[in-house]
Tab-separated table of C-alpha atoms in Angstrom:
chain	number	residue	atom	x	y	z
A	1	MET	CA	-56.243	44.703	59.128
A	2	SER	CA	-57.427	42.336	61.890
A	3	ASP	CA	-59.330	39.172	61.037
A	4	THR	CA	-62.860	39.522	62.468
A	5	THR	CA	-64.223	36.318	60.902
A	6	GLY	CA	-61.970	33.900	62.691
A	7	GLN	CA	-60.688	32.745	59.324
A	8	GLY	CA	-57.597	33.934	57.517
A	9	SER	CA	-58.432	36.814	55.213
A	10	GLN	CA	-57.507	36.428	51.566
A	11	GLU	CA	-56.873	39.013	48.910
A	12	PRO	CA	-58.889	38.489	45.745
A	13	ALA	CA	-56.953	36.646	43.088
A	14	GLY	CA	-55.384	38.999	40.578
A	15	GLU	CA	-55.429	38.732	36.827
A	16	PRO	CA	-52.777	36.401	35.392
A	17	SER	CA	-49.622	38.108	34.203
A	18	ALA	CA	-48.584	38.202	30.562
A	19	GLU	CA	-45.960	35.556	31.336
A	20	GLU	CA	-48.551	33.277	32.954
A	21	ARG	CA	-50.935	33.685	30.026
A	22	TRP	CA	-48.137	32.900	27.568
A	23	ALA	CA	-47.076	29.821	29.567
A	24	ARG	CA	-50.658	28.543	29.574
A	25	ARG	CA	-51.040	29.204	25.849
A	26	ARG	CA	-47.757	27.454	25.081
A	27	ALA	CA	-48.777	24.459	27.185
A	28	ALA	CA	-52.127	24.236	25.385
A	29	TRP	CA	-50.412	24.499	22.015
A	30	ARG	CA	-47.886	21.767	22.881
A	31	ALA	CA	-50.595	19.468	24.218
A	32	ALA	CA	-52.913	19.944	21.240
A	33	GLU	CA	-53.245	16.883	19.064
A	34	ARG	CA	-54.098	18.957	16.015
A	35	THR	CA	-52.687	22.275	14.883
A	36	LEU	CA	-51.981	23.948	11.556
A	37	TRP	CA	-48.346	24.630	12.471
A	38	ARG	CA	-45.859	23.691	15.183
A	39	PRO	CA	-43.213	26.412	15.386
A	40	CYS	CA	-39.797	25.631	16.791
A	41	PHE	CA	-40.123	28.044	19.713
A	42	THR	CA	-42.724	25.845	21.396
A	43	SER	CA	-40.278	22.922	21.515
A	44	THR	CA	-37.973	21.994	24.368
A	45	VAL	CA	-34.194	22.086	24.079
A	46	GLY	CA	-34.136	18.313	24.084
A	47	GLU	CA	-36.670	18.057	21.287
A	48	ARG	CA	-34.759	20.483	19.104
A	49	LEU	CA	-31.472	18.681	19.714
A	50	ALA	CA	-33.049	15.312	18.944
A	51	ARG	CA	-34.432	16.531	15.606
A	52	LEU	CA	-31.128	18.163	14.731
A	53	THR	CA	-29.010	15.098	15.436
A	54	ALA	CA	-31.464	12.765	13.700
A	55	ALA	CA	-31.459	14.728	10.437
A	56	ALA	CA	-27.874	16.037	10.409
A	57	PRO	CA	-26.180	12.924	8.906
A	58	HIS	CA	-28.405	13.233	5.845
A	59	VAL	CA	-27.154	16.726	4.942
A	60	TYR	CA	-23.519	16.903	6.044
A	61	ASP	CA	-20.544	14.674	6.811
A	62	LEU	CA	-20.399	14.813	10.595
A	63	ASP	CA	-16.834	13.479	10.639
A	64	GLN	CA	-15.649	16.785	9.182
A	65	PRO	CA	-13.995	19.269	11.561
A	66	THR	CA	-16.190	21.971	13.036
A	67	ASP	CA	-16.245	25.451	11.611
A	68	MET	CA	-14.125	28.345	12.817
A	69	TYR	CA	-15.073	31.934	11.993
A	70	GLY	CA	-17.210	31.085	8.989
A	71	ASP	CA	-15.365	28.283	7.203
A	72	ARG	CA	-16.214	24.616	6.439
A	73	ILE	CA	-19.930	23.928	7.064
A	74	VAL	CA	-20.746	27.633	6.943
A	75	GLU	CA	-19.079	27.893	3.540
A	76	THR	CA	-21.020	24.813	2.405
A	77	LEU	CA	-24.247	26.552	3.370
A	78	GLU	CA	-23.215	29.760	1.625
A	79	GLU	CA	-22.458	27.863	-1.587
A	80	ARG	CA	-25.801	26.062	-1.387
A	81	VAL	CA	-27.710	29.345	-1.028
A	82	ALA	CA	-25.821	31.019	-3.865
A	83	GLY	CA	-26.617	28.029	-6.070
A	84	LEU	CA	-30.318	28.094	-5.215
A	85	LEU	CA	-30.606	31.840	-5.812
A	86	GLY	CA	-28.359	31.935	-8.873
A	87	THR	CA	-25.950	34.506	-7.437
A	88	GLU	CA	-22.168	34.637	-7.526
A	89	ALA	CA	-21.810	34.303	-3.771
A	90	ALA	CA	-23.574	34.421	-0.419
A	91	ALA	CA	-22.544	35.309	3.131
A	92	PHE	CA	-23.956	33.724	6.284
A	93	PHE	CA	-25.110	36.123	9.021
A	94	PRO	CA	-26.256	35.317	12.560
A	95	THR	CA	-29.335	37.543	12.119
A	96	GLY	CA	-31.355	38.984	9.281
A	97	THR	CA	-31.307	42.412	10.901
A	98	MET	CA	-27.518	42.457	10.632
A	99	ALA	CA	-27.555	41.112	7.078
A	100	GLN	CA	-29.896	43.827	5.823
A	101	GLN	CA	-28.155	46.654	7.616
A	102	VAL	CA	-24.866	45.561	6.070
A	103	ALA	CA	-26.378	45.147	2.590
A	104	LEU	CA	-27.957	48.584	2.582
A	105	ARG	CA	-24.830	50.179	4.038
A	106	CYS	CA	-22.703	48.607	1.309
A	107	TRP	CA	-25.063	49.794	-1.405
A	108	ALA	CA	-25.061	53.309	0.053
A	109	GLY	CA	-21.307	53.421	-0.310
A	110	ARG	CA	-21.445	52.141	-3.863
A	111	THR	CA	-24.272	54.372	-5.080
A	112	GLY	CA	-23.182	57.462	-3.167
A	113	SER	CA	-26.687	57.797	-1.693
A	114	THR	CA	-27.678	57.093	1.921
A	115	THR	CA	-31.384	57.190	1.026
A	116	VAL	CA	-33.324	53.915	0.873
A	117	ALA	CA	-36.788	53.729	-0.645
A	118	THR	CA	-38.901	51.153	1.163
A	119	HIS	CA	-42.354	50.559	2.600
A	120	PRO	CA	-43.204	52.000	6.033
A	121	LEU	CA	-44.438	48.515	7.017
A	122	SER	CA	-41.150	46.851	6.090
A	123	HIS	CA	-39.187	44.981	8.738
A	124	PRO	CA	-36.429	47.597	9.231
A	125	GLU	CA	-39.057	50.302	9.722
A	126	VAL	CA	-41.232	48.355	12.178
A	127	HIS	CA	-39.040	45.871	14.022
A	128	GLU	CA	-35.422	47.074	14.132
A	129	ARG	CA	-35.496	50.099	16.483
A	130	ASP	CA	-34.320	52.582	13.838
A	131	ALA	CA	-31.139	50.605	13.239
A	132	LEU	CA	-30.715	51.863	9.667
A	133	SER	CA	-30.405	55.462	10.798
A	134	THR	CA	-28.858	54.900	14.230
A	135	LEU	CA	-26.095	52.526	13.152
A	136	GLY	CA	-25.820	52.997	9.412
A	137	GLY	CA	-26.547	56.683	8.953
A	138	LEU	CA	-29.213	55.832	6.385
A	139	ARG	CA	-32.589	57.486	5.854
A	140	THR	CA	-35.729	56.053	4.324
A	141	VAL	CA	-38.370	57.405	1.989
A	142	HIS	CA	-41.686	55.756	1.152
A	143	PRO	CA	-43.085	55.375	-2.377
A	144	THR	CA	-46.457	54.547	-0.797
A	145	LYS	CA	-48.034	54.278	2.639
A	146	ALA	CA	-50.895	52.075	1.442
A	147	PRO	CA	-50.833	48.547	2.951
A	148	ARG	CA	-49.642	46.933	-0.279
A	149	MET	CA	-46.613	46.755	-2.497
A	150	PRO	CA	-45.571	50.014	-4.159
A	151	SER	CA	-46.400	50.337	-7.836
A	152	ALA	CA	-43.927	51.062	-10.588
A	153	ALA	CA	-45.493	54.509	-11.043
A	154	GLU	CA	-45.037	55.302	-7.339
A	155	VAL	CA	-41.380	54.296	-7.490
A	156	ARG	CA	-40.825	56.206	-10.723
A	157	ASP	CA	-42.587	59.345	-9.454
A	158	LEU	CA	-41.086	59.501	-5.946
A	159	ASP	CA	-40.289	63.164	-5.434
A	160	GLU	CA	-36.727	62.762	-4.157
A	161	PRO	CA	-33.732	60.679	-5.204
A	162	PHE	CA	-32.734	57.395	-3.583
A	163	GLY	CA	-29.863	55.003	-4.068
A	164	THR	CA	-31.516	51.698	-3.163
A	165	LEU	CA	-35.044	50.337	-3.451
A	166	MET	CA	-35.722	47.683	-0.811
A	167	VAL	CA	-38.693	45.403	-1.542
A	168	GLU	CA	-39.978	43.023	1.133
A	169	LEU	CA	-41.221	39.753	-0.367
A	170	PRO	CA	-43.813	39.120	0.943
A	171	LEU	CA	-44.855	42.246	2.848
A	172	ARG	CA	-45.668	40.582	6.154
A	173	GLU	CA	-47.360	43.395	8.071
A	174	ALA	CA	-49.833	43.953	5.225
A	175	GLY	CA	-50.902	40.291	5.230
A	176	PHE	CA	-47.942	38.513	3.596
A	177	LEU	CA	-48.746	40.245	0.309
A	178	LEU	CA	-46.897	39.757	-2.953
A	179	PRO	CA	-47.133	41.603	-6.248
A	180	SER	CA	-47.738	39.752	-9.468
A	181	TRP	CA	-44.648	38.814	-11.441
A	182	GLU	CA	-45.381	41.541	-13.953
A	183	GLU	CA	-45.748	44.119	-11.192
A	184	LEU	CA	-42.465	43.048	-9.588
A	185	VAL	CA	-40.612	43.320	-12.891
A	186	ALA	CA	-42.105	46.769	-13.469
A	187	VAL	CA	-41.101	47.964	-9.984
A	188	THR	CA	-37.498	46.837	-10.377
A	189	ASP	CA	-37.343	48.407	-13.843
A	190	ALA	CA	-38.687	51.673	-12.410
A	191	ALA	CA	-35.984	51.719	-9.743
A	192	ARG	CA	-33.263	51.270	-12.311
A	193	GLU	CA	-34.738	54.087	-14.371
A	194	ARG	CA	-33.972	56.151	-11.270
A	195	ASP	CA	-30.356	54.867	-11.297
A	196	ALA	CA	-31.022	52.927	-8.104
A	197	VAL	CA	-30.100	49.382	-7.149
A	198	VAL	CA	-32.676	46.856	-5.918
A	199	HIS	CA	-32.418	44.823	-2.723
A	200	PHE	CA	-34.967	42.134	-1.837
A	201	ASP	CA	-35.854	41.538	1.785
A	202	GLY	CA	-36.552	37.891	1.076
A	203	ALA	CA	-36.785	36.587	4.628
A	204	ARG	CA	-39.694	34.525	3.308
A	205	LEU	CA	-38.571	34.387	-0.318
A	206	TRP	CA	-38.581	30.598	-0.190
A	207	GLU	CA	-42.390	30.392	-0.367
A	208	CYS	CA	-42.891	33.103	-3.011
A	209	ALA	CA	-42.316	30.932	-6.070
A	210	THR	CA	-45.873	29.585	-6.236
A	211	HIS	CA	-47.578	32.985	-6.422
A	212	LEU	CA	-44.960	34.579	-8.654
A	213	GLY	CA	-44.802	31.563	-10.950
A	214	ARG	CA	-41.019	31.633	-11.194
A	215	PRO	CA	-38.176	29.590	-9.669
A	216	LEU	CA	-36.114	31.047	-6.856
A	217	ASP	CA	-33.188	31.993	-9.076
A	218	GLY	CA	-35.555	33.740	-11.474
A	219	ILE	CA	-37.016	35.831	-8.649
A	220	ALA	CA	-33.642	36.622	-7.103
A	221	GLY	CA	-32.301	37.520	-10.531
A	222	LEU	CA	-34.464	40.648	-10.599
A	223	ALA	CA	-32.543	42.137	-7.666
A	224	ASP	CA	-28.969	43.251	-7.147
A	225	SER	CA	-28.902	41.532	-3.746
A	226	VAL	CA	-31.203	39.297	-1.710
A	227	TYR	CA	-31.458	38.470	1.969
A	228	VAL	CA	-33.018	35.162	3.058
A	229	SER	CA	-33.821	33.738	6.475
A	230	PHE	CA	-33.281	30.170	7.630
A	231	TYR	CA	-35.841	29.988	10.422
A	232	LYS	CA	-39.001	31.798	9.327
A	233	SER	CA	-40.010	29.136	6.788
A	234	LEU	CA	-37.274	26.513	6.975
A	235	ASP	CA	-37.529	25.729	10.715
A	236	GLY	CA	-33.866	26.485	11.341
A	237	LEU	CA	-32.379	27.545	14.657
A	238	GLY	CA	-31.729	31.025	13.270
A	239	GLY	CA	-29.403	32.714	10.854
A	240	ALA	CA	-29.645	34.400	7.480
A	241	ALA	CA	-27.736	34.885	4.263
A	242	LEU	CA	-27.007	37.807	1.982
A	243	ALA	CA	-26.612	36.794	-1.668
A	244	GLY	CA	-25.397	38.828	-4.620
A	245	PRO	CA	-22.280	39.755	-6.607
A	246	ARG	CA	-19.044	38.380	-5.170
A	247	THR	CA	-17.541	41.833	-4.668
A	248	LEU	CA	-20.587	42.897	-2.620
A	249	VAL	CA	-20.518	39.696	-0.571
A	250	ASP	CA	-16.807	40.104	0.159
A	251	GLU	CA	-17.430	43.648	1.383
A	252	ALA	CA	-20.414	42.454	3.403
A	253	LYS	CA	-18.217	39.900	5.175
A	254	ALA	CA	-15.881	42.698	6.248
A	255	TRP	CA	-18.835	44.617	7.689
A	256	ARG	CA	-20.144	41.419	9.261
A	257	HIS	CA	-16.913	41.279	11.228
A	258	ARG	CA	-17.257	44.924	12.281
A	259	TYR	CA	-20.856	44.364	13.392
A	260	GLY	CA	-19.855	41.445	15.623
A	261	GLY	CA	-21.120	38.715	13.341
A	262	GLN	CA	-17.797	36.875	13.021
A	263	VAL	CA	-18.846	34.125	15.424
A	264	LEU	CA	-16.349	31.413	16.423
A	265	GLN	CA	-18.596	28.414	15.695
A	266	GLN	CA	-22.035	28.275	14.113
A	267	PHE	CA	-22.330	24.656	13.037
A	268	PRO	CA	-25.626	23.946	14.876
A	269	THR	CA	-27.339	26.848	13.130
A	270	ALA	CA	-25.728	26.029	9.777
A	271	LEU	CA	-26.735	22.374	10.140
A	272	SER	CA	-30.334	23.316	10.865
A	273	ALA	CA	-30.343	25.580	7.800
A	274	LEU	CA	-29.056	22.779	5.565
A	275	ILE	CA	-31.725	20.480	6.995
A	276	GLY	CA	-34.391	23.099	6.275
A	277	LEU	CA	-33.211	23.476	2.690
A	278	GLU	CA	-33.290	19.706	2.277
A	279	GLN	CA	-36.555	18.901	4.064
A	280	GLU	CA	-38.771	21.992	4.249
A	281	LEU	CA	-37.967	23.902	1.071
A	282	PRO	CA	-39.373	21.214	-1.271
A	283	ARG	CA	-42.633	21.118	0.747
A	284	LEU	CA	-43.360	24.849	0.736
A	285	PRO	CA	-45.402	24.792	-2.515
A	286	GLU	CA	-47.607	22.138	-0.890
A	287	TYR	CA	-48.056	24.331	2.188
A	288	VAL	CA	-48.986	27.319	0.010
A	289	ALA	CA	-51.559	25.299	-1.928
A	290	HIS	CA	-53.162	23.961	1.243
A	291	ALA	CA	-53.175	27.389	2.873
A	292	ARG	CA	-55.643	28.402	0.177
A	293	VAL	CA	-57.889	25.481	1.128
A	294	VAL	CA	-57.665	26.454	4.809
A	295	ALA	CA	-58.369	30.119	4.085
A	296	ALA	CA	-61.497	29.308	2.089
A	297	ALA	CA	-62.736	26.956	4.814
A	298	LEU	CA	-62.161	29.625	7.456
A	299	ARG	CA	-64.307	32.085	5.517
A	300	GLU	CA	-67.034	29.474	5.137
A	301	GLY	CA	-66.808	28.522	8.797
A	302	PHE	CA	-67.186	32.066	10.110
A	303	ALA	CA	-70.099	32.703	7.739
A	304	ALA	CA	-71.841	29.521	8.874
A	305	ALA	CA	-71.236	30.432	12.525
A	306	GLY	CA	-72.913	33.798	12.003
A	307	VAL	CA	-69.969	36.004	12.896
A	308	PRO	CA	-71.172	39.422	11.661
A	309	TRP	CA	-67.806	40.604	10.344
A	310	ALA	CA	-64.906	38.288	9.635
A	311	ARG	CA	-62.134	38.604	7.093
A	312	VAL	CA	-59.381	36.380	5.736
A	313	HIS	CA	-56.697	38.574	4.187
A	314	PRO	CA	-55.806	38.109	1.448
A	315	GLU	CA	-58.813	36.005	0.489
A	316	GLU	CA	-56.529	33.694	-1.465
A	317	PRO	CA	-53.193	33.626	0.389
A	318	HIS	CA	-50.085	34.532	-1.570
A	319	THR	CA	-47.906	32.309	0.628
A	320	HIS	CA	-48.614	29.725	3.341
A	321	GLN	CA	-49.292	32.572	5.791
A	322	PHE	CA	-52.155	35.063	5.980
A	323	GLN	CA	-54.218	37.155	8.401
A	324	VAL	CA	-57.617	36.545	10.009
A	325	TRP	CA	-59.627	39.539	11.288
A	326	LEU	CA	-62.530	39.294	13.755
A	327	PRO	CA	-64.776	41.871	15.513
A	328	TYR	CA	-63.666	41.101	19.076
A	329	ASP	CA	-61.166	42.292	21.654
A	330	ALA	CA	-57.632	40.991	21.026
A	331	GLU	CA	-57.123	39.612	24.547
A	332	LEU	CA	-60.492	37.858	24.445
A	333	LEU	CA	-59.577	36.128	21.179
A	334	THR	CA	-56.144	35.152	22.460
A	335	ASP	CA	-57.588	33.605	25.613
A	336	THR	CA	-60.347	31.908	23.604
A	337	GLY	CA	-57.717	30.231	21.448
A	338	THR	CA	-56.155	28.813	24.611
A	339	LEU	CA	-59.500	27.613	25.969
A	340	HIS	CA	-60.384	26.020	22.647
A	341	ALA	CA	-57.096	24.126	22.537
A	342	GLU	CA	-57.429	22.992	26.148
A	343	GLY	CA	-60.994	21.821	25.689
A	344	THR	CA	-60.774	20.145	22.293
A	345	GLY	CA	-57.138	19.295	21.678
A	346	THR	CA	-57.367	21.359	18.488
A	347	SER	CA	-55.287	24.526	18.263
A	348	LEU	CA	-56.767	26.657	15.492
A	349	PHE	CA	-55.496	30.090	16.548
A	350	PRO	CA	-52.609	29.517	18.948
A	351	GLN	CA	-50.822	32.812	18.371
A	352	SER	CA	-51.766	36.022	20.100
A	353	TRP	CA	-54.198	38.437	18.479
A	354	ALA	CA	-53.375	42.116	17.998
A	355	ALA	CA	-55.698	45.102	18.060
A	356	GLY	CA	-56.405	46.329	14.554
A	357	GLY	CA	-58.862	49.138	15.315
A	358	PRO	CA	-61.882	49.780	17.547
A	359	GLY	CA	-63.477	46.410	18.228
A	360	LEU	CA	-61.263	44.629	15.708
A	361	ALA	CA	-58.330	42.255	16.100
A	362	PHE	CA	-56.222	40.120	13.802
A	363	THR	CA	-53.880	37.174	13.998
A	364	GLU	CA	-51.508	35.433	11.632
A	365	VAL	CA	-52.217	31.910	10.414
A	366	THR	CA	-49.455	29.627	9.184
A	367	VAL	CA	-50.081	26.326	7.406
A	368	GLY	CA	-47.186	23.901	7.834
A	369	ALA	CA	-46.753	20.151	7.691
A	370	PRO	CA	-49.321	19.425	10.457
A	371	GLY	CA	-51.899	21.524	8.593
A	372	LEU	CA	-51.772	19.223	5.565
A	373	GLU	CA	-53.767	16.695	7.589
A	374	TRP	CA	-56.726	19.095	7.907
A	375	THR	CA	-59.586	18.839	5.446
A	376	ALA	CA	-61.830	21.814	4.713
A	377	ARG	CA	-64.461	20.173	6.889
A	378	ASP	CA	-62.008	19.887	9.757
A	379	VAL	CA	-61.341	23.618	9.523
A	380	ARG	CA	-65.030	24.513	9.465
A	381	GLU	CA	-65.697	22.322	12.503
A	382	ALA	CA	-62.797	23.896	14.387
A	383	VAL	CA	-64.152	27.358	13.585
A	384	ALA	CA	-67.557	26.362	14.953
A	385	GLY	CA	-65.971	25.187	18.192
A	386	PHE	CA	-63.902	28.357	18.526
A	387	VAL	CA	-66.833	30.701	17.844
A	388	ALA	CA	-69.019	28.826	20.352
A	389	LEU	CA	-66.696	30.108	23.088
A	390	LEU	CA	-67.105	33.760	22.021
A	391	PRO	CA	-69.865	36.183	23.107
A	392	ASP	CA	-72.870	36.144	20.788
A	393	ARG	CA	-72.841	39.136	18.444
A	394	THR	CA	-75.419	38.020	15.958
A	395	GLY	CA	-78.131	40.090	17.611
C-alpha cells in the first residue's frame, strides 16, 4: 500500500508473545526487593554456580574423585536419603518421572498386577504424558475423583483389584493437600487389606512432617517405597531418589540403566541435593509455620480490599505451599503481578495464574526463606497494592 501521508506507515503494535511476557515477568521477579520465594529457575547460570561452589565444601570432601555411573558422591547421597527415611537403601535418579515409573513397574512385577490405584490429579496422571501406560504397560484406577485424598473406605471398596496404591503427599493439584496422620494410616491399612503394596509419591515429602506430626522416617515407614525430589523443596539442581527395601532398590537400579538413567557423572546435581538436605531441610518447618501466617494475612487483605470473592486454599496450609483463587481473568492477574512488582519492588504473585472456571483463576503461593521477613502487615499492604491495579468489582 502506498504512503499517502508523506510519512512511513506503521502497523499497529501487536500483543506481546508468551515468551516476551515471561521474560518481563522474570525480570520483574529478579529485580523485586521483596518476594515470598526465589526459585532457582529465575537465577542465572553464574549465580547458581556461585552458590553451589560456596556451599559444597561444607557437605562433601571436594578432593575426592568425581563419580562415575552412580558411585562415590552419588552413593553418599543415596545413603543419606535412606538414613533420613529409615529405609534399607535408596537409588538416585535423574528425574522423578523416571523414578516413579521404575518403582511402579517393579511393584507390578512383584505383585503380578499391572493396575495402580491413584488419584486422577496425581503427577503421573496429569504431567507425564501417559508414561505409565505407554512405557510401562500399567493402567490406573481411581478410588475417588474428588479433589482430596482418597479415604480408607474408598480404597477398601474400590470395585476392581489393584496391585499398588500410589499416594501423592501432598496432592499438589488439589492445593497441596495432606490427610491427617490417622487418615494416612487408615488408607495404607486399607490397601494392605486388598493385598496391595503402598508407594508414596513424596516429591514434597520433606515438608509434610509438620502437618502429619511425625518424623520423616515415621511417615516413610507406612509405605513399601517412597520417591523424593531434590529440587521442589530443597532448591537442588534436579534429581530424585527412590527409597525402600534393598532388593527393590537393586532391581530399580537395573531398570534405571534400561531407562537411560545411568548417567556418567552427576556430581553437580548430587552436590546440590546434599546442600539442600543440609541447609533447606531443617528450615522447612519454619517455612510451613510462616505460610500459615501469610495465608491468614492474604485472606484479611482481600477482605479489607473489598474483593467480592477470594479464597486461600486450604485456609490453613498443610505445607509451605497453597493456592489463592480470585474472580478475575488469569492473564489479567498474571500481568498485574508483573506490574505490581515493577511498580513497587514487591513481588507478591510472581507465578502465572491459571483459569479455574468461568471468571475464576488461581495461582500457587510458596513461602521460602525470603518470605520469613514478611510480617502479616506487610502481606496485607502488598495485597492492597496488588488489588489497586485490578478493575473494581465491588459494585
